[in-house]
Every structure is written in C-alpha cells, then in structure tokens.
Amino acid sequence: MRLHPNDDQAMFLSALDQMMQGKSAAWRTSPQWDRYEWSDAFDRELEESGFLDCAIEETLGPVAAAEMTFRLATLPIAVEAAASALLRPKFAADLPRPLAIIESDHAQAIRFLPVARSVLSLGGDSIMSALIEPHAVASVESLYAFPMGVLKKALDWRPLNADPEAVRAQWRVALAAELAGALKGALASVVSHVRERHQFGRPLGSFQAIQHRLAGAATKVEASYWLTLKAAQSGDSIDAALALGYAQDASTKVVYDLHQFMGAMGLTLEHPLHRWTYRARLLRSSLRGSINNLRTVAVERWRAA
C-alpha cells in the first residue's frame, strides 16, 4: 500500500494548514469559561470551501478526509468534521450539516447535537437519519469539551439506504482519526511547555526521564495516526476496528503521562490541554471502547483464518 500523499492531497492539506492558522481557528478561552469553544466561523469556512466533501473526490478520497479530521482535531477549538468528512459525502450527502451521531442510546447526551442540523443513528439493523427540528434539542453541561445535548422530543426518523456495517466501519475510521488528532494536539502542547518551563536551571524537557516518557507517548500517537490512514485507504472493517481499538487503548496511558508534566496547569481553563484530555476521554468510550473494538479484530481475523 502507498501512504505518501499524491500531489492533489499535498496541495489540499497545505491549504488546510493555512486555514488552520487563521484567527477563527486559534486558541482562546470561552467567554463564559465553558470547557469548549465552538467556532461557527471556522466550521462555515470549511463547509463553504468544500473541504468536507473531499472523501468523494477521486484524487483525494477517504485518506485525505481522515488526514483532515486528524489535523482539525489537533486544534483547541471544536469543529464537527469527523462525521461530515467521512460519513456524509458517501452515505448521507443530502443531509444538512453539522451532523451528530447517535451510536446506540437515544437518551444519552450526544456531542455536537446542540449545533447539528441533522443526525444519524447507527444502532440496530439499519442506519436511520433525521433532521433536527427547532427546539428538539436541549444543551447540557459536560466536561467533555464538545457541545453536548439531548433530544427533547421524538424526531422523524427515516431509514438510510446504506450498508450498516460499512457505515460503522467508516465511523470507526473517523473516530480513530479524531482521537489520534486530539492526542497529537495534547502532546504538542506539553512538549511546548517542557521546553519553556525550567527547573534546576534547565528546561524540563532536557531531563532524560521526561524525554523517555514523551517519546513513548509520541510513538503511540504516531502508531494511531498511521493505523488510521491505513484503515482509510484499505476500506477494510478489520483495519478500522484495529485503528480505533489501538488509539482508544493507547489514549489512557498517553493522557496520564502528559498530565504528569503539566501539573495542575493541565486541568485549568487557561490552558488548552484539558480540552484534548476530555475529548479523548469521551472518544475512547465510543463504540463500547477498546476492548470491544479489539475483540472485533480478533473475531474477524480468526474467522478469516
């Protein structure tokens, strides 16, 4: 397989990087000191520029969509990209976005529901879709650094003409890309901190014990990233389950180590590390967490042997 971006993918990602340097994507605290900052301006910019439809472009494809989701998840602001980039173009192009995803329980708090215009339900034997009607959603406070909400009333659910297993496999790729990106963003913020913070007359990052643990975290983040791109390129459901299961399993160790070097600062609202931390905490429980996703890999591999 080939994991080097082609010319179109390289130009696409270069343009994305330039957009990510803009003011609408920059780190800022919430005016109300919420745990997340939703950037409606940057979300609109992504949609209006057509970036979120890259998965169905012949020379870009799902690899570019997964890479974009990964990079956007490194930002301290929240944008809805995973479902819009990896599910909507292929399975639900007629639905307006932002798009919320209900994996199983319709009664629980769902991320992006307060800003979503439509929703997909992945549980059961078929995929269902619905438009979000006015006053159908109530926002809820949460630690998870996403806009979170619950449905206040029943929606007009309609079946989606799509293979449920194919949708769930693609959703695993989207989640893996998002989780790997959140870990990458958290790691970069901590590396910056240990370069600037001094103890005993030296930068914290000059101590070998810290370097070893940061290197271990970087190895896990890179492995999550490459497994995600491999799953996006192959379109294989086992690759998708492995990418998500690995990232979810690695996230616990990575997040624990990163917070050791930040002290209490890592959980304050003045520093963005808490946003990536709590996003990762929610994402690692998606689709019943690493144990379920890695068990899926084992079962499918055994069946194919």
Coordinates of N, CA, C and O in Angstrom, one line a residue, residues 51 141 165:
F51 N -14.1 21.7 1.6 CA -13.1 20.8 2.2 C -13.8 19.5 2.7 O -13.2 18.4 2.6
E141 N -24.6 20.7 30.2 CA -23.2 20.9 30.6 C -22.5 19.6 30.7 O -23.0 18.6 31.1
E165 N -23.0 -2.1 8.3 CA -21.6 -2.4 8.6 C -20.6 -1.5 8.0 O -19.5 -1.2 8.5

